Coordinates of C-alpha atoms in Angstrom, one line a residue:
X1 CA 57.3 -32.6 51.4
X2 CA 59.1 -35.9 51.3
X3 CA 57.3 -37.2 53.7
X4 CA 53.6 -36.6 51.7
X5 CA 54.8 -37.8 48.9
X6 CA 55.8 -40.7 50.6
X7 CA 52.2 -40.8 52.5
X8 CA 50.6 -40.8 49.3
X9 CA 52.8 -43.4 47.6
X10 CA 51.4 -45.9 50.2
X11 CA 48.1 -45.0 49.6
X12 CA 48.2 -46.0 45.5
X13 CA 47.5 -49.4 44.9
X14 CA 50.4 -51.8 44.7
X15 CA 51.4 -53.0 40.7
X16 CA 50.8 -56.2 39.9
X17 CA 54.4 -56.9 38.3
X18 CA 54.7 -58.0 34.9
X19 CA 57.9 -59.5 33.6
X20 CA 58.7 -60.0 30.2
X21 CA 58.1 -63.5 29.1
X22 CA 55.4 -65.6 28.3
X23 CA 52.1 -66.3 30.2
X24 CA 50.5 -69.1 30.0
X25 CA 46.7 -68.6 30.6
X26 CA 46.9 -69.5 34.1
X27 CA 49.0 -66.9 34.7
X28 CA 47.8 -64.4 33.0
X29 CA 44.1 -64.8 35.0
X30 CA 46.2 -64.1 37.7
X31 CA 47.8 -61.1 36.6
X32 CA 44.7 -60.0 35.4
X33 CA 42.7 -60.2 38.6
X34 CA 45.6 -58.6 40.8
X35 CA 44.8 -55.5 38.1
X36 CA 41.2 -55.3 38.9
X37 CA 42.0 -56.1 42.4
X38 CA 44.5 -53.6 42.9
X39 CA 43.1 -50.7 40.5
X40 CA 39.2 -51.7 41.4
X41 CA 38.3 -47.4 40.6
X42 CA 39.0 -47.9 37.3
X43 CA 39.4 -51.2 35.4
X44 CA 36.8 -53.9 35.5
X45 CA 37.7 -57.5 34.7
X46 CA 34.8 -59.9 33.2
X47 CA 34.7 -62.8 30.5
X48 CA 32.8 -62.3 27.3
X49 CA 32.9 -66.2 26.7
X50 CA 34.6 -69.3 26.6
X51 CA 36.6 -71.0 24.0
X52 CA 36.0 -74.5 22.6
X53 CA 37.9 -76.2 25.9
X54 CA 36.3 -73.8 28.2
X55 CA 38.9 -71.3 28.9
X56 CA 37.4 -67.8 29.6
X57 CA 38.1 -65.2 26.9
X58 CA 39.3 -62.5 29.2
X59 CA 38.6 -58.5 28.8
X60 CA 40.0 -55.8 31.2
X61 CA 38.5 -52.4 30.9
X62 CA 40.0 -49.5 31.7
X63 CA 38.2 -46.3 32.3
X64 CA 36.7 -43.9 34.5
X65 CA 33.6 -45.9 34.4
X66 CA 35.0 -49.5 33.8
X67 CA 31.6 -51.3 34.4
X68 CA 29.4 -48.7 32.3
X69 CA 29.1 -46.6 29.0
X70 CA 28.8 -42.8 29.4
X71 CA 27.7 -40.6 27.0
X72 CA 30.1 -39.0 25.6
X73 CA 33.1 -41.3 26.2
X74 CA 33.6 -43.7 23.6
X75 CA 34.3 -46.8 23.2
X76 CA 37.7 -48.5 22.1
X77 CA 39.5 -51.8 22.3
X78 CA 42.2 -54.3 21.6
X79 CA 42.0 -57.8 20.7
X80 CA 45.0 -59.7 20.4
X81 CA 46.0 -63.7 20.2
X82 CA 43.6 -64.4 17.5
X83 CA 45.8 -67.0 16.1
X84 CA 47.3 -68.6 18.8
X85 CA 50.8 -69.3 17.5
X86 CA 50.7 -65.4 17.4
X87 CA 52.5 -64.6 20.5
X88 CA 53.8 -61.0 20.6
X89 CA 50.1 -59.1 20.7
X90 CA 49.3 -60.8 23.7
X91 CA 52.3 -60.0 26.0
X92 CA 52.1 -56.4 24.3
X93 CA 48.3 -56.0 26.0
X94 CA 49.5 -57.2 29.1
X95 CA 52.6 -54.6 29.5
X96 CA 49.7 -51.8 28.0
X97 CA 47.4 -52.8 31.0
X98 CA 50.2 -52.3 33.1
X99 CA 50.9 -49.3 31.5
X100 CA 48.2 -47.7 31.7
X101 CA 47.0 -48.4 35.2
X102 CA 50.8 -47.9 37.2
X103 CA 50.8 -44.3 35.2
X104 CA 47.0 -43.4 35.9
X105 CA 47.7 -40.1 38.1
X106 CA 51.2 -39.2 37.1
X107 CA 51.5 -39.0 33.4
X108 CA 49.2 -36.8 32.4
X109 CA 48.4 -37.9 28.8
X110 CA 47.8 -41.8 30.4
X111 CA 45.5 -39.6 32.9
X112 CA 43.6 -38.0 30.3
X113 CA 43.3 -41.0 28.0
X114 CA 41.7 -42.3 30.9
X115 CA 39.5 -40.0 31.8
X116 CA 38.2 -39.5 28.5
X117 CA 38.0 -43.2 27.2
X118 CA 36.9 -46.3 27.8
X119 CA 39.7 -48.9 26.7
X120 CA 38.5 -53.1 26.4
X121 CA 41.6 -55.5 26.0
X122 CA 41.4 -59.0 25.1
X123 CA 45.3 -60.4 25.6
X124 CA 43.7 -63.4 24.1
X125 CA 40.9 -64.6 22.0
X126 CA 42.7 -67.9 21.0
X127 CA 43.3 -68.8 24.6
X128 CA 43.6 -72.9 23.2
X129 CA 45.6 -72.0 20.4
X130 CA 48.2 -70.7 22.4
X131 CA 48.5 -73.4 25.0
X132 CA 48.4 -76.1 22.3
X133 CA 51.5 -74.8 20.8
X134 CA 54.6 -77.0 21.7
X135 CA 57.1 -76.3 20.1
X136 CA 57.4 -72.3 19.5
X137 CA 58.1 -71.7 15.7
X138 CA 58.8 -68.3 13.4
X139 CA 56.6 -69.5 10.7
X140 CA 53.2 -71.7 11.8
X141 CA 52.5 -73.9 14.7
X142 CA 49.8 -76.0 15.4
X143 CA 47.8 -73.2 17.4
X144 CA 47.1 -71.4 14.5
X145 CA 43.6 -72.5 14.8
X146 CA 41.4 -72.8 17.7
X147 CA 40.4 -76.5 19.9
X148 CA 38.1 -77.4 16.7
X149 CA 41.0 -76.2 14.0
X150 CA 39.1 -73.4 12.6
X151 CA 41.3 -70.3 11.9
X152 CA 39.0 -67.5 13.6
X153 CA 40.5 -64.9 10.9
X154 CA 38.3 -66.7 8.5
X155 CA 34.8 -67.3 10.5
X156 CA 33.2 -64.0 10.3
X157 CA 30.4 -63.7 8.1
X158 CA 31.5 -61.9 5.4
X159 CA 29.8 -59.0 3.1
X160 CA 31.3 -59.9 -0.2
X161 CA 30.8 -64.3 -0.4
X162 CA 28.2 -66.3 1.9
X163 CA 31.3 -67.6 4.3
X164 CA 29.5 -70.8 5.1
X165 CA 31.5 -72.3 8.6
X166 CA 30.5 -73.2 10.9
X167 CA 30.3 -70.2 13.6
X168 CA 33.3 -71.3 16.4
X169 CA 32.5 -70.4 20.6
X170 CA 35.5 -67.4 20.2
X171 CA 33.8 -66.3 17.0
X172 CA 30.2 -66.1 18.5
X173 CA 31.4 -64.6 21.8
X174 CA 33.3 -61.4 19.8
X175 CA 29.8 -60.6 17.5
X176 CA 27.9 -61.0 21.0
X177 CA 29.9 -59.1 22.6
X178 CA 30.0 -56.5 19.9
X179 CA 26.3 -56.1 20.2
X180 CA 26.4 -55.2 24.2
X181 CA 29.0 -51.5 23.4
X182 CA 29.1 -48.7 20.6
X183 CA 32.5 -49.6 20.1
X184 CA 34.0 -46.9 17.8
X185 CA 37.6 -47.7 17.1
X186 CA 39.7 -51.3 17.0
X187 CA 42.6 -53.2 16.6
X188 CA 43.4 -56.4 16.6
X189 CA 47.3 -57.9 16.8
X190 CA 48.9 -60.5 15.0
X191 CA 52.0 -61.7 14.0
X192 CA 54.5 -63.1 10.6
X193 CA 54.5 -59.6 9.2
X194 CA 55.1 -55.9 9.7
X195 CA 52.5 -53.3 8.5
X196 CA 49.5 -52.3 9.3
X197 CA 46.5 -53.4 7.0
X198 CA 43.0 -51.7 7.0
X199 CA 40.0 -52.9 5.0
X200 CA 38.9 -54.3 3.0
X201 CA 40.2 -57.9 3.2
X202 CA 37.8 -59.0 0.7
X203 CA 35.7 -57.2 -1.9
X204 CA 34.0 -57.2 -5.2
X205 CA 34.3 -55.0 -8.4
X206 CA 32.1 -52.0 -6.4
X207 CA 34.8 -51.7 -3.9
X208 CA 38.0 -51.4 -6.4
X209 CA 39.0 -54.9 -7.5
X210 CA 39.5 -54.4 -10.4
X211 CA 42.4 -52.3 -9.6
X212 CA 43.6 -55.0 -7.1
X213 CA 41.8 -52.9 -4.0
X214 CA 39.2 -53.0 -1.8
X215 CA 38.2 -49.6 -0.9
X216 CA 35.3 -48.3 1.9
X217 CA 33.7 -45.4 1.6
X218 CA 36.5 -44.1 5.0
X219 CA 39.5 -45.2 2.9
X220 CA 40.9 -42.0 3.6
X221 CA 40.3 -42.5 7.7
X222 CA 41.8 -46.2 7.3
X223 CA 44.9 -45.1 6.1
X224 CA 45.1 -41.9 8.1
X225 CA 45.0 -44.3 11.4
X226 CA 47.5 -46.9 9.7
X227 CA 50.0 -44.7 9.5
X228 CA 49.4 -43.6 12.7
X229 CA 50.3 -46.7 14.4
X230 CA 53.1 -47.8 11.9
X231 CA 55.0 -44.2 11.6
X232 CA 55.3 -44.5 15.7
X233 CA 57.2 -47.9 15.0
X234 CA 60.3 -47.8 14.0
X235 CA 60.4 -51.1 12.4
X236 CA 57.2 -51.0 10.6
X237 CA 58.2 -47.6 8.2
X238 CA 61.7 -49.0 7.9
X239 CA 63.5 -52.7 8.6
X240 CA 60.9 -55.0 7.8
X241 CA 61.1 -58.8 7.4
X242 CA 63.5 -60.2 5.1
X243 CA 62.2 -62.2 2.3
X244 CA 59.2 -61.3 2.5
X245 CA 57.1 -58.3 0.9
X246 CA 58.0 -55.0 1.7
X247 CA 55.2 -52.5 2.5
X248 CA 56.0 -48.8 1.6
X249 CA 55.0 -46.5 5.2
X250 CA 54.2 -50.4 6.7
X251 CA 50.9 -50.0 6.1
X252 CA 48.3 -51.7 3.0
X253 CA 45.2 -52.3 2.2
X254 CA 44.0 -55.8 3.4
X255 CA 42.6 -56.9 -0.2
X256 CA 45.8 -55.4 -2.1
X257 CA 48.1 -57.6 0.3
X258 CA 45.6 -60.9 -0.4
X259 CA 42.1 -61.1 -0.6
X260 CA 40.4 -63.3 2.7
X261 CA 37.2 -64.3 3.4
X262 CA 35.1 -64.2 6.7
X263 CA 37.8 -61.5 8.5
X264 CA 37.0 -60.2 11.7
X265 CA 38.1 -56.2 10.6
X266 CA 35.5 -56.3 7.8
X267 CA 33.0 -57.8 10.1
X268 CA 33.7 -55.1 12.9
X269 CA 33.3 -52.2 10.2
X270 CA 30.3 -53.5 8.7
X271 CA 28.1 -54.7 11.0
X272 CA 29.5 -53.0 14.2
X273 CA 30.1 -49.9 13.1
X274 CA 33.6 -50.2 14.2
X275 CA 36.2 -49.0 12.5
X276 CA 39.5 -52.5 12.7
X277 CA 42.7 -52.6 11.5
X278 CA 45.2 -56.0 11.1
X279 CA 48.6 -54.8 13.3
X280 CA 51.2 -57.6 12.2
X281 CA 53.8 -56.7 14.9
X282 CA 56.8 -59.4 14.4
X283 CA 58.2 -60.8 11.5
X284 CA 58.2 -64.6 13.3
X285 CA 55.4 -65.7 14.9
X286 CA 56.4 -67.1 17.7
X287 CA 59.5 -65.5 18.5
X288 CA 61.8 -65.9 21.8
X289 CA 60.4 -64.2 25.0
X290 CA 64.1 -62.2 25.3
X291 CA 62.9 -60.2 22.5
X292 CA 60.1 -59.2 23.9
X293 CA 61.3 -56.2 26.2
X294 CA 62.1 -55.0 22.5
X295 CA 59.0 -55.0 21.5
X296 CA 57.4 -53.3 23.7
X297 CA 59.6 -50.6 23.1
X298 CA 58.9 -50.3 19.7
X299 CA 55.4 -50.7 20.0
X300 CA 54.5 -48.1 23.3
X301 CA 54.3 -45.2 21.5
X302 CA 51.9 -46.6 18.9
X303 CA 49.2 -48.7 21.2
X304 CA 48.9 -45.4 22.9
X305 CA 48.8 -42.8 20.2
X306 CA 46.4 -45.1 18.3
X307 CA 44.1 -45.1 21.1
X308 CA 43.9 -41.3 21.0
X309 CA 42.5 -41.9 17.6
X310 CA 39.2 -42.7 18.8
X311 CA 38.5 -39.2 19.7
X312 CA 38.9 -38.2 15.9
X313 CA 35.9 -36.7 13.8
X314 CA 32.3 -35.6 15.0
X315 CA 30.2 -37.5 17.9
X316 CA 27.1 -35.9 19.7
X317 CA 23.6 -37.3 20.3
X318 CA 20.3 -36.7 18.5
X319 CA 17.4 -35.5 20.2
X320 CA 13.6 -35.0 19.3
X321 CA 11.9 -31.1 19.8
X322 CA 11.1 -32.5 23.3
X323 CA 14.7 -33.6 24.2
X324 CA 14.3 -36.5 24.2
X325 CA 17.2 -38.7 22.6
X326 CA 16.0 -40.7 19.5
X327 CA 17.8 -44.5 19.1
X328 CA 18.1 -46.3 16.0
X329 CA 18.6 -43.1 13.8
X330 CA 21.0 -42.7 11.0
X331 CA 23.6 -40.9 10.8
X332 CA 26.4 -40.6 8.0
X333 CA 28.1 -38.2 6.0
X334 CA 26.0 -37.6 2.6
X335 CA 29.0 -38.7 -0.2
X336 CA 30.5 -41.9 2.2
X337 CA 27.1 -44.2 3.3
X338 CA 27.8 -47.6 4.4
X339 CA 26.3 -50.5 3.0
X340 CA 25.1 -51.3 6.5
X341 CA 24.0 -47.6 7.7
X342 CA 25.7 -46.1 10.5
X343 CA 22.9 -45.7 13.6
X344 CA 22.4 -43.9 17.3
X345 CA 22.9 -46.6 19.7
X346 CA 20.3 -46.2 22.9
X347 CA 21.5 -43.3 24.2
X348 CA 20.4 -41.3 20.7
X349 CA 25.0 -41.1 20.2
X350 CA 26.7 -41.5 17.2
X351 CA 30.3 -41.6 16.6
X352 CA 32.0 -40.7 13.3
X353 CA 35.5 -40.7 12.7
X354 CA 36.4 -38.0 10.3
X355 CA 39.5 -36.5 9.1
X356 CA 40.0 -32.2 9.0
X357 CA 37.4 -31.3 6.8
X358 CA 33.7 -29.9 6.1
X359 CA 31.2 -32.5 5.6
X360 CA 27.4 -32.6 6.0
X361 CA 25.6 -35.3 7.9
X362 CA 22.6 -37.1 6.8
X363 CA 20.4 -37.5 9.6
X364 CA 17.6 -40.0 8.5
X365 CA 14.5 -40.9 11.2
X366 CA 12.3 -43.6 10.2
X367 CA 9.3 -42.4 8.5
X368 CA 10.4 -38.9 8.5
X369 CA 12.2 -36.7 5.8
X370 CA 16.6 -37.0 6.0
X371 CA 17.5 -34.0 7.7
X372 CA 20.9 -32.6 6.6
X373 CA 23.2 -30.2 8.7
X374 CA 26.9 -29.2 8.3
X375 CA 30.2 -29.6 10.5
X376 CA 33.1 -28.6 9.7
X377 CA 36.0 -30.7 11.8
X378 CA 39.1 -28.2 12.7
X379 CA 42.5 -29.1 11.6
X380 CA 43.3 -29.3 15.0
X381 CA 40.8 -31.1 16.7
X382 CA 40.2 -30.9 20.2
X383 CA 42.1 -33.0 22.9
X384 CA 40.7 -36.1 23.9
X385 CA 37.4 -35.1 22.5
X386 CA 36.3 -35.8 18.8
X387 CA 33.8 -32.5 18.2
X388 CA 30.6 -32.4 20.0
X389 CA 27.5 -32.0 17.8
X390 CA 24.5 -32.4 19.3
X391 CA 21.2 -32.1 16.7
X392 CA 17.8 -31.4 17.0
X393 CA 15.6 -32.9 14.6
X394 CA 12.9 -31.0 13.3
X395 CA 9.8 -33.0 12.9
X396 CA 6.4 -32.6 14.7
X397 CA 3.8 -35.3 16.2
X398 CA 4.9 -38.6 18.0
X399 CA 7.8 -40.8 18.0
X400 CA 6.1 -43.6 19.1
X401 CA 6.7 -45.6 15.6
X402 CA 10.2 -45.2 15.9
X403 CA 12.0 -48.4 16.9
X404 CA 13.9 -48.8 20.9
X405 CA 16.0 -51.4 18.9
X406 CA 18.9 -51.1 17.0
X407 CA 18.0 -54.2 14.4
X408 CA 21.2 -55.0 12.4
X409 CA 21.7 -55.7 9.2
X410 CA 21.2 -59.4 7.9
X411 CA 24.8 -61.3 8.0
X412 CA 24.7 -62.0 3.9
X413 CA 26.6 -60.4 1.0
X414 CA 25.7 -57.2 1.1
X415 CA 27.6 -56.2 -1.6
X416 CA 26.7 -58.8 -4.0
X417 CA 24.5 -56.6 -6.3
X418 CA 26.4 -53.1 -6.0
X419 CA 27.0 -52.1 -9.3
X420 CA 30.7 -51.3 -10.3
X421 CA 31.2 -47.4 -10.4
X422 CA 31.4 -47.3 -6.6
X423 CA 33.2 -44.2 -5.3
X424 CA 35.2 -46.2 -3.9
X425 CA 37.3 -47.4 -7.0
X426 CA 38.6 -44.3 -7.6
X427 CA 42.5 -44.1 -6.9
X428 CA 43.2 -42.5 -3.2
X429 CA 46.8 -41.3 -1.9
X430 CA 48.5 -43.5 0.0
X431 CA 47.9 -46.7 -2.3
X432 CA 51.0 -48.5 -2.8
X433 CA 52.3 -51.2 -5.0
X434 CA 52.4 -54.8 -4.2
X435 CA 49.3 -56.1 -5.8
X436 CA 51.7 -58.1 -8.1
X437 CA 53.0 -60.5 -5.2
X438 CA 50.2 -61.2 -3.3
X439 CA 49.4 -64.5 -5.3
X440 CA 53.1 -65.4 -4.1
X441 CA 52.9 -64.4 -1.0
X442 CA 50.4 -66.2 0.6
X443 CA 51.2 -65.2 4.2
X444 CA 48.4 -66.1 6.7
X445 CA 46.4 -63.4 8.1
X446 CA 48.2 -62.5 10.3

């Protein structure tokens, strides 16, 4: 028996061997291509762009199928390093890839995430942010920004105020790249604070500012997966940064904290269909690499169980009375549309994260009458699976007039002219106080 298990410990690949300090982005390419070298069944390794001094903006995927969607398996990823002087994200994803691929086999729940997911990671989108810092501080260092001193975290278009920058290389290469998956369920890490923030970062009387919020029509799935990640760290529900504002649970809502224009989570929600929260992991910055075997500690528990998260709600595909799946076809619960409507990618999928509940879906084909069915999602949904709901629609003749392409919604305002009874004003349960300070505390998105 000893010897098998010995056979069969030669014949996994060998870990590439991350220590705890910082890589620089030499380095971390390195690390990076031992992974995919070394675990070449299930990660894939490729560059989604470059950044303004022509580093490559790396993504590892993890997954069953690393190099292609399935149906069925959705989509989820990380993005860390946005700000450059932002350190702690990016050695977090590196100790997660590591994680994940030295435990594939032999913990079960890593084995199952796996297996049922397909995980993107971007250590770094700020790649000459972070190399540009010199001299490591708590509170802001000149690698905020990127080579061309734009801060990223404002860039997005934005669907509350025309946001008119000009679009930077990193910015371009993330709403490209978010056009090539149906990614269903982000994050994106930062540092300077602890709590998690969900959208919206900006907003207009529709969405609740008159309260001093910004609601969307999924508050209640925002803040379900906030406190997911921040009750699983033990610093973000309790010993959070001295002088500065406490969040009650660690977690807010983005507007409520400080209202910010051009934000990448908004951007991901609206016009990717992606549901993004703000993880500020570290109350300094930049803080020493000793500290960081800490933070990982804390932080395990919650990369992983927020993953799980992207198996929450309903998913399934749509399919004419022939079969055949239909792209480009709406599909949202009736009482929570989105300003930018929710559609199949080219498989006919859709992916909705919903909380316990009985809801009815809105299925709307171009040119034909909305067809509405019911779910109901079970308190205890299944494992690794959101619940499958595949639906027929039930219209005769041809579907030739119904669009291959998915065409987005126009990058403007789109909430400009909403009028101000939204739903999304009204008062929801885990809204907290704090609006009172955010005009003091003018932290930097984080």
């Amino acid at each position: 028996m000893d010897f098998a298990c010995l056979w069969l410990g030669l014949l996994l690949p060998v870990a590439a061997t991350l220590d705890f300090s910082y890589h620089h982005q030499e380095e971390m390419e390195e690390f990076l291509k031992k992974v995919a070298q070394n675990y070449s069944s299930i990660t894939h390794l490729h560059s989604i762009g470059k950044s303004v001094k022509g580093r490559n903006l790396w993504v590892l995927v993890v997954g069953r199928s690393p190099k292609e969607h399935k149906i069925g398996i959705p989509e989820f990823k990380y993005v860390a390093n946005m700000h450059g002087d932002e350190t702690v994200g990016r050695e977090l994803l590196l100790h997660l890839i590591e994680y994940l691929v030295t435990n594939d086999g032999k913990d079960l729940e890593i084995t199952n995430l796996i297996n049922s997911t397909r995980i993107h990671i971007m250590p770094s989108m700020n790649p000459d942010g972070f190399e540009a810092v010199k001299k490591p501080d708590c509170f802001y260092s000149n690698g905020r920004e990127n080579g061309n001193f734009y801060d990223l975290n404002r860039n997005f278009p934005d669907a509350f105020e025309f946001n008119n920058v000009s679009r930077q290389p990193e910015t371009v290469a993330i709403m490209e790249w978010l056009k090539t998956e149906t990614f269903v369920l982000s994050a994106n890490l930062h540092g300077g604070a602890l709590v998690a923030s969900y959208p919206f970062d900006n907003g207009v009387p529709a969405t609740g500012t008159v309260h001093s919020r910004s609601l969307t029509p999924d508050d209640d799935v925002f803040q379900y997966l906030a406190n997911t990640y921040a009750s699983r760290n033990p610093n973000m529900k309790g010993d959070q940064c001295k002088n500065k504002m406490n969040f009650p649970n660690g977690i807010t809502n983005g507007y409520s904290w400080y209202p910010l224009k051009g934000g990448m989570q908004d951007y991901n929600y609206i016009w990717a269909q992606c549901f993004e929260i703000t993880l500020e992991l570290s109350c300094c910055k930049y803080p020493r690499e000793e500290k960081l075997s800490s933070f990982w500690n804390l932080n395990k528990a919650s990369l992983i169980e927020y993953i799980k998260e992207v198996h929450l709600g309903v998913k399934g595909q749509v399919f004419d009375q022939s079969g055949n799946p239909i792209p480009n076809v709406i599909v949202e619960v009736q009482d929570r549309k989105h300003i930018c409507p929710y559609k199949t990618n080219k498989f006919g999928e859709y992916y909705l994260l919903l909380l316990p509940g009985s809801y009815t879906l809105n299925v709307t084909v171009p040119g034909h009458n909305p067809h509405l069915t019911k779910v109901i999602i079970p308190k205890k949904s299944q494992d690794f699976s959101a619940l499958k709901k595949d639906i027929l629609f039930p219209f005769r003749g041809q579907m030739d007039s119904i669009p291959v392409s998915n065409p987005p919604c126009p990058t403007i305002p789109l909430y400009r002219n909403l009028p101000s009874h939204s739903a999304a004003t009204k008062p929801s349960l885990f809204l907290f106080l704090g609006t009172l300070f955010h005009v003091l505390f003018k932290y930097s998105k984080m």
